[in-house]
Tab-separated table of N, CA and C in Angstrom:
chain	number	residue	atom	x	y	z
A	1	UNK	N	-69.417	-78.903	23.210
A	1	UNK	CA	-68.745	-80.175	23.323
A	1	UNK	C	-67.627	-80.236	22.286
A	2	UNK	N	-66.476	-80.664	22.680
A	2	UNK	CA	-65.342	-80.799	21.773
A	2	UNK	C	-65.360	-82.171	21.132
A	3	UNK	N	-65.014	-82.192	19.851
A	3	UNK	CA	-64.910	-83.469	19.141
A	3	UNK	C	-63.456	-83.803	18.972
A	4	UNK	N	-63.111	-85.001	19.316
A	4	UNK	CA	-61.743	-85.429	19.049
A	4	UNK	C	-61.717	-86.129	17.708
A	5	UNK	N	-60.542	-86.229	17.162
A	5	UNK	CA	-60.401	-86.894	15.872
A	5	UNK	C	-59.614	-86.028	14.930
A	6	UNK	N	-59.417	-86.508	13.737
A	6	UNK	CA	-58.618	-85.772	12.758
A	6	UNK	C	-59.245	-84.427	12.408
A	7	UNK	N	-58.399	-83.482	12.092
A	7	UNK	CA	-58.859	-82.163	11.672
A	7	UNK	C	-59.470	-82.253	10.279
A	8	UNK	N	-60.420	-81.378	9.976
A	8	UNK	CA	-61.004	-81.384	8.632
A	8	UNK	C	-59.942	-81.151	7.565
A	9	UNK	N	-60.129	-81.757	6.424
A	9	UNK	CA	-59.226	-81.588	5.295
A	9	UNK	C	-60.019	-80.994	4.145
A	10	UNK	N	-59.305	-80.398	3.219
A	10	UNK	CA	-59.969	-79.771	2.087
A	10	UNK	C	-59.343	-80.273	0.796
A	11	UNK	N	-60.197	-80.625	-0.132
A	11	UNK	CA	-59.754	-81.022	-1.468
A	11	UNK	C	-60.473	-80.138	-2.466
A	12	UNK	N	-59.738	-79.523	-3.391
A	12	UNK	CA	-60.401	-78.673	-4.374
A	12	UNK	C	-61.184	-79.501	-5.381
A	13	UNK	N	-62.297	-78.968	-5.792
A	13	UNK	CA	-63.093	-79.601	-6.840
A	13	UNK	C	-63.111	-78.640	-8.030
A	14	UNK	N	-63.171	-79.153	-9.244
A	14	UNK	CA	-63.200	-78.262	-10.396
A	14	UNK	C	-64.469	-77.424	-10.400
A	15	UNK	N	-64.366	-76.186	-10.835
A	15	UNK	CA	-65.508	-75.283	-10.793
A	15	UNK	C	-66.428	-75.453	-11.998
A	16	UNK	N	-65.962	-75.107	-13.171
A	16	UNK	CA	-66.818	-75.115	-14.354
A	16	UNK	C	-67.079	-76.544	-14.814
A	17	UNK	N	-68.336	-76.910	-14.880
A	17	UNK	CA	-68.701	-78.222	-15.382
A	17	UNK	C	-68.339	-79.361	-14.457
A	18	UNK	N	-67.906	-79.059	-13.266
A	18	UNK	CA	-67.505	-80.086	-12.319
A	18	UNK	C	-68.687	-80.624	-11.533
A	19	UNK	N	-68.391	-81.489	-10.587
A	19	UNK	CA	-69.451	-82.074	-9.759
A	19	UNK	C	-70.266	-80.998	-9.033
A	20	UNK	N	-71.565	-81.167	-9.030
A	20	UNK	CA	-72.463	-80.219	-8.369
A	20	UNK	C	-72.801	-80.660	-6.942
A	21	UNK	N	-72.607	-81.944	-6.662
A	21	UNK	CA	-72.849	-82.489	-5.330
A	21	UNK	C	-71.855	-83.617	-5.091
A	22	UNK	N	-71.709	-84.013	-3.841
A	22	UNK	CA	-70.695	-84.995	-3.499
A	22	UNK	C	-70.936	-86.338	-4.188
A	23	UNK	N	-72.176	-86.709	-4.363
A	23	UNK	CA	-72.486	-87.976	-5.040
A	23	UNK	C	-71.932	-87.974	-6.460
A	24	UNK	N	-71.868	-86.789	-7.074
A	24	UNK	CA	-71.294	-86.669	-8.419
A	24	UNK	C	-69.792	-86.971	-8.405
A	25	UNK	N	-69.127	-86.604	-7.320
A	25	UNK	CA	-67.693	-86.898	-7.176
A	25	UNK	C	-67.496	-88.409	-7.147
A	26	UNK	N	-68.291	-89.092	-6.338
A	26	UNK	CA	-68.188	-90.552	-6.232
A	26	UNK	C	-68.499	-91.203	-7.576
A	27	UNK	N	-69.513	-90.712	-8.266
A	27	UNK	CA	-69.866	-91.258	-9.588
A	27	UNK	C	-68.742	-91.042	-10.584
A	28	UNK	N	-68.076	-89.889	-10.507
A	28	UNK	CA	-66.957	-89.594	-11.399
A	28	UNK	C	-65.798	-90.570	-11.155
A	29	UNK	N	-65.522	-90.857	-9.895
A	29	UNK	CA	-64.467	-91.825	-9.566
A	29	UNK	C	-64.824	-93.202	-10.114
A	30	UNK	N	-66.097	-93.570	-10.007
A	30	UNK	CA	-66.565	-94.851	-10.530
A	30	UNK	C	-66.453	-94.879	-12.048
A	31	UNK	N	-66.857	-93.801	-12.685
A	31	UNK	CA	-66.818	-93.711	-14.146
A	31	UNK	C	-65.396	-93.885	-14.682
A	32	UNK	N	-64.420	-93.354	-13.956
A	32	UNK	CA	-63.028	-93.452	-14.377
A	32	UNK	C	-62.328	-94.685	-13.805
A	33	UNK	N	-63.101	-95.538	-13.162
A	33	UNK	CA	-62.609	-96.806	-12.608
A	33	UNK	C	-61.449	-96.614	-11.618
A	34	UNK	N	-61.569	-95.600	-10.789
A	34	UNK	CA	-60.574	-95.329	-9.753
A	34	UNK	C	-61.055	-95.995	-8.468
A	35	UNK	N	-61.061	-97.322	-8.497
A	35	UNK	CA	-61.685	-98.132	-7.464
A	35	UNK	C	-61.080	-97.885	-6.083
A	36	UNK	N	-59.762	-97.821	-5.997
A	36	UNK	CA	-59.116	-97.619	-4.696
A	36	UNK	C	-59.486	-96.283	-4.080
A	37	UNK	N	-59.420	-95.225	-4.874
A	37	UNK	CA	-59.760	-93.896	-4.377
A	37	UNK	C	-61.253	-93.814	-4.057
A	38	UNK	N	-62.072	-94.386	-4.907
A	38	UNK	CA	-63.517	-94.384	-4.655
A	38	UNK	C	-63.822	-95.096	-3.340
A	39	UNK	N	-63.190	-96.217	-3.113
A	39	UNK	CA	-63.394	-96.967	-1.878
A	39	UNK	C	-62.976	-96.142	-0.663
A	40	UNK	N	-61.821	-95.482	-0.750
A	40	UNK	CA	-61.350	-94.644	0.364
A	40	UNK	C	-62.316	-93.485	0.619
A	41	UNK	N	-62.805	-92.863	-0.445
A	41	UNK	CA	-63.728	-91.742	-0.305
A	41	UNK	C	-65.027	-92.216	0.354
A	42	UNK	N	-65.562	-93.318	-0.110
A	42	UNK	CA	-66.815	-93.832	0.462
A	42	UNK	C	-66.634	-94.271	1.910
A	43	UNK	N	-65.485	-94.821	2.225
A	43	UNK	CA	-65.240	-95.364	3.560
A	43	UNK	C	-64.846	-94.302	4.576
A	44	UNK	N	-64.010	-93.338	4.188
A	44	UNK	CA	-63.383	-92.458	5.160
A	44	UNK	C	-63.829	-90.999	5.135
A	45	UNK	N	-64.544	-90.572	4.133
A	45	UNK	CA	-64.875	-89.152	4.007
A	45	UNK	C	-66.226	-88.850	4.649
A	46	UNK	N	-66.210	-87.926	5.595
A	46	UNK	CA	-67.444	-87.394	6.172
A	46	UNK	C	-67.520	-85.935	5.731
A	47	UNK	N	-68.431	-85.646	4.822
A	47	UNK	CA	-68.542	-84.307	4.244
A	47	UNK	C	-68.986	-83.308	5.301
A	48	UNK	N	-68.257	-82.213	5.376
A	48	UNK	CA	-68.625	-81.111	6.268
A	48	UNK	C	-69.190	-79.948	5.450
A	49	UNK	N	-68.632	-79.760	4.246
A	49	UNK	CA	-69.086	-78.684	3.373
A	49	UNK	C	-68.770	-79.072	1.934
A	50	UNK	N	-69.732	-78.849	1.056
A	50	UNK	CA	-69.498	-79.112	-0.362
A	50	UNK	C	-70.103	-77.980	-1.159
A	51	UNK	N	-69.322	-77.460	-2.068
A	51	UNK	CA	-69.768	-76.468	-3.035
A	51	UNK	C	-68.891	-76.664	-4.256
A	52	UNK	N	-69.391	-76.366	-5.455
A	52	UNK	CA	-68.523	-76.489	-6.624
A	52	UNK	C	-67.218	-75.729	-6.390
A	53	UNK	N	-66.118	-76.448	-6.503
A	53	UNK	CA	-64.803	-75.856	-6.277
A	53	UNK	C	-64.287	-76.019	-4.862
A	54	UNK	N	-65.075	-76.625	-3.975
A	54	UNK	CA	-64.645	-76.747	-2.583
A	54	UNK	C	-65.278	-77.975	-1.930
A	55	UNK	N	-64.429	-78.812	-1.351
A	55	UNK	CA	-64.884	-79.959	-0.570
A	55	UNK	C	-64.144	-79.908	0.754
A	56	UNK	N	-64.894	-79.854	1.848
A	56	UNK	CA	-64.291	-79.907	3.177
A	56	UNK	C	-64.837	-81.155	3.837
A	57	UNK	N	-63.933	-81.998	4.345
A	57	UNK	CA	-64.378	-83.242	4.965
A	57	UNK	C	-63.551	-83.574	6.185
A	58	UNK	N	-64.148	-84.375	7.051
A	58	UNK	CA	-63.435	-84.917	8.209
A	58	UNK	C	-63.033	-86.339	7.830
A	59	UNK	N	-61.734	-86.621	7.826
A	59	UNK	CA	-61.307	-87.980	7.492
A	59	UNK	C	-61.603	-88.928	8.655
A	60	UNK	N	-62.115	-90.094	8.333
A	60	UNK	CA	-62.408	-91.087	9.356
A	60	UNK	C	-61.140	-91.761	9.846
A	61	UNK	N	-61.262	-92.465	10.963
A	61	UNK	CA	-60.128	-93.212	11.514
A	61	UNK	C	-59.597	-94.199	10.479
A	62	UNK	N	-58.300	-94.197	10.293
A	62	UNK	CA	-57.667	-95.105	9.353
A	62	UNK	C	-57.565	-94.566	7.940
A	63	UNK	N	-58.026	-93.349	7.725
A	63	UNK	CA	-57.972	-92.764	6.383
A	63	UNK	C	-56.518	-92.561	5.957
A	64	UNK	N	-56.218	-92.789	4.689
A	64	UNK	CA	-54.868	-92.524	4.192
A	64	UNK	C	-54.496	-91.055	4.431
A	65	UNK	N	-53.262	-90.820	4.824
A	65	UNK	CA	-52.801	-89.465	5.127
A	65	UNK	C	-52.888	-88.547	3.911
A	66	UNK	N	-52.776	-89.100	2.723
A	66	UNK	CA	-52.776	-88.286	1.510
A	66	UNK	C	-54.116	-88.305	0.771
A	67	UNK	N	-55.188	-88.655	1.462
A	67	UNK	CA	-56.490	-88.775	0.802
A	67	UNK	C	-56.947	-87.450	0.185
A	68	UNK	N	-56.834	-86.353	0.912
A	68	UNK	CA	-57.254	-85.049	0.371
A	68	UNK	C	-56.417	-84.677	-0.854
A	69	UNK	N	-55.117	-84.916	-0.776
A	69	UNK	CA	-54.234	-84.591	-1.898
A	69	UNK	C	-54.572	-85.434	-3.123
A	70	UNK	N	-54.790	-86.728	-2.920
A	70	UNK	CA	-55.136	-87.615	-4.047
A	70	UNK	C	-56.458	-87.204	-4.678
A	71	UNK	N	-57.433	-86.918	-3.844
A	71	UNK	CA	-58.741	-86.539	-4.366
A	71	UNK	C	-58.638	-85.212	-5.118
A	72	UNK	N	-57.928	-84.268	-4.560
A	72	UNK	CA	-57.758	-82.978	-5.221
A	72	UNK	C	-57.054	-83.090	-6.557
A	73	UNK	N	-55.968	-83.879	-6.596
A	73	UNK	CA	-55.227	-84.095	-7.851
A	73	UNK	C	-56.120	-84.738	-8.903
A	74	UNK	N	-56.873	-85.730	-8.471
A	74	UNK	CA	-57.734	-86.449	-9.398
A	74	UNK	C	-58.809	-85.543	-9.975
A	75	UNK	N	-59.383	-84.695	-9.148
A	75	UNK	CA	-60.455	-83.818	-9.616
A	75	UNK	C	-59.932	-82.708	-10.513
A	76	UNK	N	-58.668	-82.337	-10.357
A	76	UNK	CA	-58.080	-81.307	-11.224
A	76	UNK	C	-57.739	-81.861	-12.600
A	77	UNK	N	-57.439	-83.145	-12.677
A	77	UNK	CA	-57.022	-83.763	-13.946
A	77	UNK	C	-58.134	-83.916	-14.930
């Protein structure tokens, strides 16, 4: 069966000492008070694959076009 919808996107996650699971990413956004990005991640991100250094997700309908880029930039900083 084919699924319609946006193509999966990838955002890099830091490797050493970085989040070990996706919930850690959300907690990190909360800790740094990145409310807008945290809200977008919780609302629009459907995790397809997570490993330290790699996040692959399917963006939900209405997701910001630059969500993967914003998340990747934030996790690198």
